[in-house]
Short mmCIF file of N, CA and C in Angstrom, two decimals:
data_model
loop_
_atom_site.label_atom_id
_atom_site.label_comp_id
_atom_site.label_asym_id
_atom_site.label_seq_id
_atom_site.Cartn_x
_atom_site.Cartn_y
_atom_site.Cartn_z
N MET A 239 -50.56 -105.84 22.23
CA MET A 239 -49.56 -105.27 23.14
C MET A 239 -49.72 -103.75 23.02
N THR A 240 -49.78 -103.08 24.13
CA THR A 240 -49.88 -101.63 24.14
C THR A 240 -48.57 -101.02 23.73
N GLY A 241 -48.63 -99.77 23.39
CA GLY A 241 -47.37 -99.06 23.03
C GLY A 241 -46.36 -98.98 24.09
N THR A 242 -46.80 -98.74 25.33
CA THR A 242 -45.89 -98.64 26.46
C THR A 242 -45.23 -99.99 26.74
N ALA A 243 -46.00 -101.05 26.67
CA ALA A 243 -45.44 -102.41 26.91
C ALA A 243 -44.43 -102.77 25.81
N ALA A 244 -44.73 -102.39 24.59
CA ALA A 244 -43.79 -102.65 23.50
C ALA A 244 -42.51 -101.89 23.70
N MET A 245 -42.57 -100.65 24.09
CA MET A 245 -41.36 -99.86 24.34
C MET A 245 -40.56 -100.47 25.50
N ASN A 246 -41.19 -100.90 26.53
CA ASN A 246 -40.47 -101.55 27.65
C ASN A 246 -39.80 -102.79 27.16
N PHE A 247 -40.48 -103.56 26.31
CA PHE A 247 -39.92 -104.83 25.81
C PHE A 247 -38.68 -104.55 24.97
N VAL A 248 -38.79 -103.54 24.09
CA VAL A 248 -37.68 -103.16 23.22
C VAL A 248 -36.48 -102.69 24.01
N ARG A 249 -36.76 -101.89 25.05
CA ARG A 249 -35.66 -101.33 25.84
C ARG A 249 -35.01 -102.33 26.79
N SER A 250 -35.76 -103.38 27.14
CA SER A 250 -35.23 -104.35 28.14
C SER A 250 -33.96 -105.01 27.72
N PRO A 251 -33.82 -105.51 26.47
CA PRO A 251 -32.54 -106.19 26.15
C PRO A 251 -31.35 -105.25 26.39
N GLY A 252 -31.46 -103.97 25.98
CA GLY A 252 -30.31 -103.05 26.21
C GLY A 252 -30.03 -102.82 27.69
N ARG A 253 -31.11 -102.66 28.40
CA ARG A 253 -30.97 -102.37 29.84
C ARG A 253 -30.45 -103.64 30.60
N LEU A 254 -30.81 -104.81 30.12
CA LEU A 254 -30.50 -106.07 30.83
C LEU A 254 -29.26 -106.78 30.29
N ARG A 255 -28.63 -106.25 29.28
CA ARG A 255 -27.48 -106.99 28.72
C ARG A 255 -26.32 -107.04 29.67
N ASP A 256 -26.33 -106.24 30.71
CA ASP A 256 -25.21 -106.19 31.64
C ASP A 256 -25.48 -107.06 32.89
N HIS A 257 -26.26 -108.13 32.74
CA HIS A 257 -26.55 -109.05 33.81
C HIS A 257 -26.05 -110.45 33.49
N PRO A 258 -24.72 -110.64 33.51
CA PRO A 258 -24.18 -111.93 33.20
C PRO A 258 -24.51 -112.99 34.25
N ALA A 259 -24.51 -114.25 33.85
CA ALA A 259 -24.74 -115.35 34.77
C ALA A 259 -23.41 -116.04 35.01
N LEU A 260 -23.10 -116.29 36.27
CA LEU A 260 -21.89 -117.08 36.61
C LEU A 260 -22.26 -118.56 36.33
N VAL A 261 -21.34 -119.23 35.55
CA VAL A 261 -21.60 -120.63 35.15
C VAL A 261 -20.70 -121.55 36.00
N LEU A 262 -21.37 -122.46 36.67
CA LEU A 262 -20.66 -123.42 37.50
C LEU A 262 -20.75 -124.79 36.89
N ASN A 263 -19.69 -125.58 37.06
CA ASN A 263 -19.67 -126.96 36.62
C ASN A 263 -20.65 -127.72 37.58
N ALA A 264 -20.91 -128.98 37.25
CA ALA A 264 -21.81 -129.77 38.10
C ALA A 264 -21.34 -129.98 39.52
N ASP A 265 -20.00 -129.71 39.76
CA ASP A 265 -19.49 -129.79 41.13
C ASP A 265 -19.52 -128.44 41.86
N TYR A 266 -20.23 -127.48 41.26
CA TYR A 266 -20.48 -126.14 41.83
C TYR A 266 -19.19 -125.31 41.91
N ARG A 267 -18.26 -125.58 41.05
CA ARG A 267 -17.04 -124.74 40.92
C ARG A 267 -17.12 -124.05 39.59
N PRO A 268 -16.67 -122.79 39.48
CA PRO A 268 -16.67 -122.12 38.18
C PRO A 268 -15.86 -122.88 37.13
N LEU A 269 -16.30 -122.84 35.88
CA LEU A 269 -15.59 -123.49 34.83
C LEU A 269 -14.21 -122.90 34.68
N SER A 270 -14.09 -121.59 34.88
CA SER A 270 -12.78 -120.94 34.91
C SER A 270 -12.89 -119.72 35.78
N TYR A 271 -11.77 -119.31 36.35
CA TYR A 271 -11.72 -118.13 37.18
C TYR A 271 -11.21 -116.91 36.45
N PHE A 272 -10.30 -117.10 35.51
CA PHE A 272 -9.82 -115.95 34.75
C PHE A 272 -9.53 -116.37 33.32
N PRO A 273 -10.39 -115.99 32.41
CA PRO A 273 -11.53 -115.16 32.66
C PRO A 273 -12.61 -115.95 33.37
N LEU A 274 -13.37 -115.27 34.21
CA LEU A 274 -14.45 -115.86 34.97
C LEU A 274 -15.49 -116.43 34.00
N SER A 275 -15.97 -117.62 34.30
CA SER A 275 -16.94 -118.28 33.35
C SER A 275 -18.32 -117.60 33.52
N LEU A 276 -18.56 -116.71 32.55
CA LEU A 276 -19.82 -115.96 32.58
C LEU A 276 -20.52 -116.11 31.23
N TRP A 277 -21.82 -116.18 31.26
CA TRP A 277 -22.67 -116.19 30.06
C TRP A 277 -23.53 -114.93 30.07
N PRO A 278 -23.85 -114.42 28.86
CA PRO A 278 -24.88 -113.37 28.83
C PRO A 278 -26.19 -113.93 29.41
N TRP A 279 -27.02 -113.09 29.97
CA TRP A 279 -28.25 -113.62 30.55
C TRP A 279 -29.11 -114.39 29.56
N GLN A 280 -29.09 -113.98 28.29
CA GLN A 280 -29.87 -114.65 27.31
C GLN A 280 -29.47 -116.14 27.16
N GLU A 281 -28.15 -116.39 27.19
CA GLU A 281 -27.66 -117.76 27.08
C GLU A 281 -28.08 -118.61 28.28
N ALA A 282 -28.06 -117.96 29.47
CA ALA A 282 -28.47 -118.66 30.70
C ALA A 282 -29.92 -119.03 30.64
N VAL A 283 -30.79 -118.13 30.15
CA VAL A 283 -32.22 -118.42 30.03
C VAL A 283 -32.46 -119.54 29.03
N LYS A 284 -31.75 -119.46 27.89
CA LYS A 284 -31.89 -120.50 26.84
C LYS A 284 -31.46 -121.86 27.42
N ALA A 285 -30.31 -121.92 28.07
CA ALA A 285 -29.83 -123.17 28.64
C ALA A 285 -30.77 -123.71 29.67
N SER A 286 -31.46 -122.83 30.41
CA SER A 286 -32.48 -123.28 31.39
C SER A 286 -33.65 -123.92 30.68
N PHE A 287 -34.13 -123.34 29.62
CA PHE A 287 -35.26 -123.85 28.90
C PHE A 287 -34.90 -125.19 28.19
N LEU A 288 -33.62 -125.32 27.83
CA LEU A 288 -33.21 -126.56 27.22
C LEU A 288 -32.85 -127.63 28.26
N ASP A 289 -33.05 -127.33 29.52
CA ASP A 289 -32.82 -128.20 30.65
C ASP A 289 -31.34 -128.62 30.78
N ARG A 290 -30.41 -127.72 30.40
CA ARG A 290 -28.99 -128.01 30.51
C ARG A 290 -28.38 -127.47 31.79
N VAL A 291 -29.11 -126.52 32.44
CA VAL A 291 -28.57 -125.91 33.68
C VAL A 291 -29.72 -125.82 34.69
N GLN A 292 -29.30 -125.67 35.91
CA GLN A 292 -30.23 -125.40 36.99
C GLN A 292 -29.92 -123.98 37.47
N ILE A 293 -30.94 -123.14 37.63
CA ILE A 293 -30.75 -121.78 38.10
C ILE A 293 -30.72 -121.84 39.63
N ILE A 294 -29.65 -121.31 40.19
CA ILE A 294 -29.55 -121.35 41.70
C ILE A 294 -29.51 -119.98 42.33
N ALA A 295 -29.40 -118.91 41.52
CA ALA A 295 -29.56 -117.55 42.10
C ALA A 295 -30.04 -116.65 40.90
N GLU A 296 -30.75 -115.59 41.28
CA GLU A 296 -31.38 -114.71 40.30
C GLU A 296 -31.12 -113.27 40.64
N TYR A 297 -31.17 -112.43 39.58
CA TYR A 297 -31.19 -110.96 39.79
C TYR A 297 -32.62 -110.55 40.11
N ASP A 298 -32.79 -109.30 40.55
CA ASP A 298 -34.13 -108.80 40.87
C ASP A 298 -34.87 -108.47 39.59
N GLU A 299 -34.14 -108.18 38.51
CA GLU A 299 -34.76 -107.77 37.21
C GLU A 299 -35.47 -108.96 36.58
N VAL A 300 -36.54 -108.62 35.86
CA VAL A 300 -37.39 -109.64 35.23
C VAL A 300 -37.38 -109.46 33.72
N VAL A 301 -37.44 -110.54 32.97
CA VAL A 301 -37.65 -110.49 31.52
C VAL A 301 -39.04 -111.08 31.25
N ARG A 302 -39.65 -110.57 30.21
CA ARG A 302 -41.02 -110.97 29.86
C ARG A 302 -41.12 -111.39 28.40
N SER A 303 -42.01 -112.36 28.20
CA SER A 303 -42.40 -112.68 26.81
C SER A 303 -43.95 -112.54 26.82
N PRO A 304 -44.58 -112.76 25.70
CA PRO A 304 -46.03 -112.64 25.70
C PRO A 304 -46.70 -113.65 26.68
N SER A 305 -46.07 -114.79 26.92
CA SER A 305 -46.75 -115.85 27.68
C SER A 305 -46.14 -116.03 29.06
N MET A 306 -45.04 -115.43 29.42
CA MET A 306 -44.47 -115.66 30.70
C MET A 306 -43.52 -114.53 31.14
N GLU A 307 -43.10 -114.65 32.37
CA GLU A 307 -42.17 -113.69 32.92
C GLU A 307 -41.20 -114.51 33.86
N MET A 308 -39.93 -114.14 33.91
CA MET A 308 -39.00 -114.80 34.78
C MET A 308 -37.89 -113.86 35.18
N ARG A 309 -37.37 -114.11 36.39
CA ARG A 309 -36.24 -113.33 36.86
C ARG A 309 -34.99 -113.80 36.15
N ILE A 310 -34.07 -112.85 35.93
CA ILE A 310 -32.82 -113.15 35.19
C ILE A 310 -31.94 -113.97 36.07
N PRO A 311 -31.42 -115.08 35.53
CA PRO A 311 -30.51 -115.96 36.32
C PRO A 311 -29.17 -115.20 36.57
N SER A 312 -28.66 -115.30 37.77
CA SER A 312 -27.31 -114.71 38.06
C SER A 312 -26.28 -115.84 38.32
N VAL A 313 -26.75 -117.02 38.70
CA VAL A 313 -25.86 -118.17 38.89
C VAL A 313 -26.57 -119.39 38.33
N VAL A 314 -25.88 -120.13 37.44
CA VAL A 314 -26.42 -121.35 36.92
C VAL A 314 -25.38 -122.48 37.10
N VAL A 315 -25.88 -123.71 37.29
CA VAL A 315 -24.97 -124.84 37.41
C VAL A 315 -25.31 -125.84 36.34
N LEU A 316 -24.28 -126.34 35.64
CA LEU A 316 -24.48 -127.29 34.57
C LEU A 316 -25.04 -128.61 35.15
N LYS A 317 -25.92 -129.24 34.43
CA LYS A 317 -26.47 -130.50 34.91
C LYS A 317 -25.57 -131.66 34.63
N GLU A 318 -24.70 -131.52 33.65
CA GLU A 318 -23.72 -132.58 33.32
C GLU A 318 -22.31 -132.01 33.57
N TYR A 319 -21.50 -132.83 34.26
CA TYR A 319 -20.15 -132.39 34.60
C TYR A 319 -19.26 -132.33 33.36
N VAL A 320 -18.55 -131.20 33.24
CA VAL A 320 -17.60 -131.02 32.13
C VAL A 320 -16.24 -131.28 32.71
N ARG A 321 -15.56 -132.33 32.25
CA ARG A 321 -14.25 -132.69 32.77
C ARG A 321 -13.22 -131.66 32.26
N PRO A 322 -12.54 -130.99 33.20
CA PRO A 322 -11.53 -130.01 32.76
C PRO A 322 -10.32 -130.71 32.13
N ALA A 323 -9.71 -130.05 31.22
CA ALA A 323 -8.47 -130.62 30.61
C ALA A 323 -7.37 -130.66 31.64
N LEU A 324 -6.51 -131.62 31.55
CA LEU A 324 -5.39 -131.74 32.47
C LEU A 324 -4.39 -130.60 32.25
N TYR A 325 -4.13 -130.32 31.04
CA TYR A 325 -3.20 -129.25 30.68
C TYR A 325 -3.90 -128.18 29.85
N PRO A 326 -3.64 -126.95 30.08
CA PRO A 326 -4.26 -125.86 29.25
C PRO A 326 -3.62 -125.73 27.90
N ALA A 327 -4.35 -125.16 26.98
CA ALA A 327 -3.81 -124.85 25.64
C ALA A 327 -2.65 -123.84 25.77
N PHE A 328 -1.70 -123.98 24.92
CA PHE A 328 -0.55 -123.10 24.88
C PHE A 328 -0.98 -121.83 24.07
N THR A 329 -1.50 -120.81 24.76
CA THR A 329 -1.94 -119.59 24.07
C THR A 329 -1.26 -118.42 24.75
N ARG A 330 -1.28 -117.28 24.07
CA ARG A 330 -0.64 -116.11 24.61
C ARG A 330 -1.30 -115.72 25.97
N PHE A 331 -2.62 -115.76 26.05
CA PHE A 331 -3.29 -115.42 27.26
C PHE A 331 -2.91 -116.33 28.41
N ASN A 332 -2.88 -117.68 28.15
CA ASN A 332 -2.53 -118.62 29.15
C ASN A 332 -1.07 -118.47 29.61
N LEU A 333 -0.19 -118.11 28.69
CA LEU A 333 1.20 -117.83 29.02
C LEU A 333 1.31 -116.65 29.98
N PHE A 334 0.59 -115.59 29.60
CA PHE A 334 0.64 -114.39 30.48
C PHE A 334 0.03 -114.67 31.84
N LEU A 335 -1.01 -115.48 31.84
CA LEU A 335 -1.64 -115.88 33.11
C LEU A 335 -0.64 -116.71 33.95
N ARG A 336 0.02 -117.66 33.33
CA ARG A 336 1.02 -118.49 34.09
C ARG A 336 2.04 -117.54 34.75
N ASP A 337 2.48 -116.53 33.99
CA ASP A 337 3.52 -115.64 34.49
C ASP A 337 2.92 -114.43 35.24
N GLU A 338 1.64 -114.49 35.55
CA GLU A 338 0.89 -113.50 36.35
C GLU A 338 1.04 -112.09 35.75
N PHE A 339 1.03 -112.04 34.41
CA PHE A 339 1.08 -110.77 33.70
C PHE A 339 2.29 -109.90 34.17
N THR A 340 3.44 -110.60 34.39
CA THR A 340 4.59 -109.93 34.94
C THR A 340 5.81 -110.31 34.02
N CYS A 341 6.63 -109.33 33.69
CA CYS A 341 7.85 -109.57 32.96
C CYS A 341 8.73 -110.49 33.75
N GLN A 342 9.15 -111.56 33.15
CA GLN A 342 9.95 -112.52 33.85
C GLN A 342 11.45 -112.13 33.91
N TYR A 343 11.77 -110.97 33.39
CA TYR A 343 13.15 -110.47 33.49
C TYR A 343 13.22 -109.36 34.55
N CYS A 344 12.34 -108.37 34.46
CA CYS A 344 12.47 -107.22 35.39
C CYS A 344 11.36 -107.09 36.38
N GLY A 345 10.30 -107.84 36.24
CA GLY A 345 9.18 -107.79 37.16
C GLY A 345 8.12 -106.74 36.88
N ALA A 346 8.27 -106.02 35.76
CA ALA A 346 7.27 -105.01 35.39
C ALA A 346 5.93 -105.66 35.06
N THR A 347 4.85 -104.92 35.28
CA THR A 347 3.52 -105.38 34.87
C THR A 347 2.96 -104.39 33.88
N GLY A 348 1.87 -104.78 33.25
CA GLY A 348 1.28 -103.94 32.28
C GLY A 348 1.28 -104.59 30.89
N GLU A 349 1.53 -103.80 29.86
CA GLU A 349 1.59 -104.35 28.51
C GLU A 349 2.72 -105.43 28.42
N MET A 350 2.33 -106.60 27.92
CA MET A 350 3.29 -107.67 27.84
C MET A 350 3.42 -108.17 26.39
N THR A 351 4.57 -108.68 26.09
CA THR A 351 4.80 -109.45 24.92
C THR A 351 5.41 -110.77 25.37
N PHE A 352 5.93 -111.57 24.50
CA PHE A 352 6.59 -112.81 25.00
C PHE A 352 7.97 -112.91 24.37
N ASP A 353 8.79 -113.70 25.03
CA ASP A 353 10.19 -113.85 24.60
C ASP A 353 10.58 -115.32 24.63
N HIS A 354 11.35 -115.73 23.64
CA HIS A 354 11.94 -117.07 23.67
C HIS A 354 13.23 -117.03 24.49
N VAL A 355 13.31 -117.79 25.51
CA VAL A 355 14.50 -117.81 26.38
C VAL A 355 15.72 -118.27 25.56
N ILE A 356 15.59 -119.38 24.87
CA ILE A 356 16.61 -119.74 23.89
C ILE A 356 16.04 -119.22 22.53
N PRO A 357 16.67 -118.21 21.95
CA PRO A 357 16.13 -117.56 20.76
C PRO A 357 15.81 -118.61 19.63
N ARG A 358 14.79 -118.31 18.88
CA ARG A 358 14.44 -119.21 17.77
C ARG A 358 15.58 -119.27 16.74
N SER A 359 16.32 -118.17 16.61
CA SER A 359 17.44 -118.16 15.63
C SER A 359 18.52 -119.11 16.11
N ARG A 360 18.46 -119.58 17.36
CA ARG A 360 19.48 -120.52 17.89
C ARG A 360 18.82 -121.85 18.20
N GLY A 361 17.73 -122.16 17.56
CA GLY A 361 17.10 -123.46 17.76
C GLY A 361 16.02 -123.56 18.82
N GLY A 362 15.75 -122.40 19.47
CA GLY A 362 14.73 -122.41 20.54
C GLY A 362 13.35 -122.67 19.96
N ARG A 363 12.56 -123.43 20.66
CA ARG A 363 11.22 -123.72 20.17
C ARG A 363 10.15 -122.92 20.96
N THR A 364 8.99 -122.82 20.31
CA THR A 364 7.90 -122.09 20.91
C THR A 364 7.06 -123.12 21.75
N THR A 365 7.54 -123.27 23.03
CA THR A 365 6.91 -124.20 23.94
C THR A 365 6.74 -123.55 25.32
N TRP A 366 5.94 -124.18 26.17
CA TRP A 366 5.77 -123.67 27.54
C TRP A 366 7.15 -123.53 28.23
N GLU A 367 8.06 -124.43 27.96
CA GLU A 367 9.36 -124.48 28.64
C GLU A 367 10.36 -123.50 28.12
N ASN A 368 10.04 -122.81 27.02
CA ASN A 368 11.01 -121.88 26.41
C ASN A 368 10.49 -120.49 26.15
N VAL A 369 9.24 -120.19 26.55
CA VAL A 369 8.65 -118.88 26.26
C VAL A 369 8.20 -118.26 27.56
N VAL A 370 8.48 -116.98 27.78
CA VAL A 370 8.06 -116.27 28.99
C VAL A 370 7.46 -114.96 28.62
N ALA A 371 6.66 -114.40 29.56
CA ALA A 371 6.11 -113.04 29.38
C ALA A 371 7.26 -112.08 29.62
N ALA A 372 7.24 -111.01 28.78
CA ALA A 372 8.35 -110.00 28.87
C ALA A 372 7.73 -108.64 28.50
N CYS A 373 8.27 -107.62 29.16
CA CYS A 373 7.85 -106.24 28.73
C CYS A 373 8.68 -105.91 27.46
N SER A 374 8.20 -104.95 26.73
CA SER A 374 8.86 -104.58 25.50
C SER A 374 10.33 -104.19 25.63
N PRO A 375 10.69 -103.34 26.70
CA PRO A 375 12.12 -102.99 26.85
C PRO A 375 12.98 -104.19 27.06
N CYS A 376 12.54 -105.11 27.92
CA CYS A 376 13.38 -106.31 28.16
C CYS A 376 13.44 -107.20 26.92
N ASN A 377 12.36 -107.31 26.20
CA ASN A 377 12.36 -108.11 25.01
C ASN A 377 13.33 -107.52 23.98
N LEU A 378 13.31 -106.20 23.79
CA LEU A 378 14.24 -105.57 22.86
C LEU A 378 15.71 -105.66 23.35
N ALA A 379 15.90 -105.58 24.66
CA ALA A 379 17.29 -105.65 25.21
C ALA A 379 17.82 -107.02 25.01
N LYS A 380 17.02 -108.07 25.18
CA LYS A 380 17.49 -109.40 25.07
C LYS A 380 17.69 -109.76 23.60
N ALA A 381 16.81 -109.33 22.75
CA ALA A 381 16.86 -109.58 21.30
C ALA A 381 17.06 -111.08 21.04
N SER A 382 18.03 -111.44 20.24
CA SER A 382 18.27 -112.84 19.94
C SER A 382 19.53 -113.35 20.65
N LEU A 383 19.75 -112.83 21.83
CA LEU A 383 20.84 -113.23 22.67
C LEU A 383 20.41 -114.32 23.67
N THR A 384 21.37 -115.05 24.20
CA THR A 384 21.10 -115.96 25.29
C THR A 384 21.02 -115.14 26.57
N LEU A 385 20.52 -115.76 27.63
CA LEU A 385 20.43 -115.05 28.94
C LEU A 385 21.82 -114.62 29.35
N ARG A 386 22.79 -115.44 29.21
CA ARG A 386 24.19 -115.11 29.59
C ARG A 386 24.72 -113.94 28.80
N GLU A 387 24.52 -114.00 27.46
CA GLU A 387 25.02 -112.93 26.62
C GLU A 387 24.32 -111.58 26.93
N ALA A 388 23.03 -111.64 27.21
CA ALA A 388 22.31 -110.40 27.54
C ALA A 388 22.46 -110.00 28.98
N ARG A 389 23.15 -110.81 29.78
CA ARG A 389 23.31 -110.57 31.21
C ARG A 389 21.95 -110.34 31.89
N MET A 390 21.03 -111.22 31.58
CA MET A 390 19.71 -111.17 32.20
C MET A 390 19.41 -112.47 32.89
N ASN A 391 18.54 -112.35 33.89
CA ASN A 391 18.12 -113.59 34.64
C ASN A 391 16.60 -113.68 34.61
N LEU A 392 16.10 -114.92 34.73
CA LEU A 392 14.66 -115.11 34.84
C LEU A 392 14.26 -115.09 36.28
N ARG A 393 13.09 -114.58 36.52
CA ARG A 393 12.50 -114.57 37.87
C ARG A 393 12.17 -115.98 38.32
N LYS A 394 11.67 -116.79 37.37
CA LYS A 394 11.41 -118.22 37.62
C LYS A 394 11.49 -118.91 36.29
N PRO A 395 11.89 -120.19 36.29
CA PRO A 395 12.04 -120.93 35.01
C PRO A 395 10.65 -121.18 34.38
N PRO A 396 10.57 -121.11 33.10
CA PRO A 396 9.32 -121.43 32.44
C PRO A 396 8.97 -122.90 32.51
N HIS A 397 7.73 -123.23 32.65
CA HIS A 397 7.26 -124.62 32.81
C HIS A 397 5.86 -124.75 32.21
N ARG A 398 5.50 -125.97 31.95
CA ARG A 398 4.14 -126.25 31.47
C ARG A 398 3.21 -126.40 32.68
N PRO A 399 2.25 -125.48 32.84
CA PRO A 399 1.40 -125.54 34.02
C PRO A 399 0.27 -126.55 33.83
N THR A 400 -0.26 -127.04 34.88
CA THR A 400 -1.45 -127.86 34.81
C THR A 400 -2.66 -126.90 34.73
N ALA A 401 -3.79 -127.40 34.29
CA ALA A 401 -4.99 -126.58 34.22
C ALA A 401 -5.35 -126.11 35.60
N GLU A 402 -5.21 -126.95 36.64
CA GLU A 402 -5.55 -126.57 37.98
C GLU A 402 -4.63 -125.43 38.47
N ALA A 403 -3.33 -125.53 38.15
CA ALA A 403 -2.44 -124.44 38.58
C ALA A 403 -2.82 -123.09 37.93
N LEU A 404 -3.23 -123.15 36.62
CA LEU A 404 -3.62 -121.94 35.92
C LEU A 404 -4.96 -121.39 36.53
N ARG A 405 -5.88 -122.30 36.89
CA ARG A 405 -7.11 -121.86 37.55
C ARG A 405 -6.81 -121.17 38.83
N ASN A 406 -5.88 -121.74 39.65
CA ASN A 406 -5.50 -121.15 40.91
C ASN A 406 -4.84 -119.79 40.74
N THR A 407 -4.04 -119.65 39.69
CA THR A 407 -3.42 -118.32 39.41
C THR A 407 -4.48 -117.38 39.02
N GLY A 408 -5.45 -117.79 38.20
CA GLY A 408 -6.55 -116.93 37.79
C GLY A 408 -7.36 -116.38 38.96
N ARG A 409 -7.41 -117.06 40.05
CA ARG A 409 -8.12 -116.62 41.22
C ARG A 409 -7.49 -115.36 41.85
N LYS A 410 -6.23 -115.08 41.50
CA LYS A 410 -5.61 -113.89 42.06
C LYS A 410 -6.04 -112.64 41.30
N PHE A 411 -6.81 -112.79 40.23
CA PHE A 411 -7.21 -111.65 39.39
C PHE A 411 -8.74 -111.56 39.28
N PRO A 412 -9.40 -111.18 40.39
CA PRO A 412 -10.88 -111.09 40.33
C PRO A 412 -11.29 -110.05 39.28
N PRO A 413 -12.44 -110.28 38.65
CA PRO A 413 -12.90 -109.28 37.65
C PRO A 413 -13.35 -107.97 38.34
N ASN A 414 -13.56 -106.96 37.55
CA ASN A 414 -13.98 -105.67 38.12
C ASN A 414 -15.36 -105.73 38.73
N HIS A 415 -16.18 -106.62 38.26
CA HIS A 415 -17.52 -106.70 38.75
C HIS A 415 -17.78 -108.08 39.31
N LEU A 416 -18.17 -108.19 40.59
CA LEU A 416 -18.56 -109.46 41.19
C LEU A 416 -19.92 -109.23 41.81
N HIS A 417 -20.93 -109.88 41.29
CA HIS A 417 -22.26 -109.76 41.80
C HIS A 417 -22.33 -110.47 43.18
N GLU A 418 -23.09 -109.95 44.10
CA GLU A 418 -23.14 -110.53 45.48
C GLU A 418 -23.64 -111.98 45.46
N SER A 419 -24.44 -112.36 44.47
CA SER A 419 -24.98 -113.74 44.43
C SER A 419 -23.89 -114.72 43.99
N TRP A 420 -22.77 -114.25 43.51
CA TRP A 420 -21.68 -115.16 43.07
C TRP A 420 -20.72 -115.51 44.20
N MET A 421 -20.74 -114.73 45.27
CA MET A 421 -19.70 -114.81 46.27
C MET A 421 -19.59 -116.18 46.96
N ASP A 422 -20.68 -116.86 47.11
CA ASP A 422 -20.63 -118.20 47.72
C ASP A 422 -19.96 -119.23 46.86
N TYR A 423 -19.75 -118.93 45.60
CA TYR A 423 -19.18 -119.90 44.66
C TYR A 423 -17.80 -119.56 44.23
N LEU A 424 -17.30 -118.38 44.64
CA LEU A 424 -15.96 -117.96 44.28
C LEU A 424 -15.08 -117.88 45.54
N TYR A 425 -13.90 -118.38 45.44
CA TYR A 425 -13.05 -118.39 46.58
C TYR A 425 -11.81 -117.56 46.32
N TRP A 426 -12.01 -116.22 46.25
CA TRP A 426 -10.94 -115.33 46.01
C TRP A 426 -10.02 -115.32 47.29
N ASP A 427 -8.85 -114.78 47.15
CA ASP A 427 -7.92 -114.76 48.26
C ASP A 427 -8.37 -113.77 49.28
N ALA A 428 -9.51 -114.05 49.90
CA ALA A 428 -10.09 -113.15 50.95
C ALA A 428 -10.09 -113.88 52.25
N GLU A 429 -10.05 -113.11 53.31
CA GLU A 429 -10.07 -113.66 54.65
C GLU A 429 -11.49 -114.15 54.95
N LEU A 430 -11.56 -115.37 55.45
CA LEU A 430 -12.86 -115.94 55.77
C LEU A 430 -13.30 -115.60 57.16
N ASP A 431 -14.59 -115.44 57.41
CA ASP A 431 -15.10 -115.22 58.73
C ASP A 431 -14.86 -116.41 59.64
N ALA A 432 -14.46 -116.17 60.90
CA ALA A 432 -14.21 -117.28 61.81
C ALA A 432 -15.52 -117.82 62.42
#
């Protein structure tokens, strides 16, 4: 290998690390919308060689090894269907997603924490039905009071979402970067051509 070729090979991973592949389930729908199901390009190439995915779109950039060259995958589809869970895990991120990253008391957006509607000190449990996203000022104002005592109201009652409902909510938050090859597989809330 010549010196120039070696330098290009060494620089390629850094230059190409920003080429994620959109991962679709076998039904050609993203595994998740928020966060969008993306793999680093290296994982997509590996999965292709292991015959776990089919490459359906590519970037213009090429990666090379001593024996071959290939275009970087931009969209891959799993060969085996992954059945989505009926209900999502109860996590801080999923809770904020359910509440659309909005304080359920005042409607503020931005930095969020969470609040127990029925305070834990009064027997409230940490469940989908008793925890809501809250901004810090509302969380401090409510403290360990009930809604009535704090004279606060909820924008909507907390509930356990289905995985499908959470995926649909996630579609309202497209990532900062959407490659043009992904657009046929993503259905953001955009107006369709007639």
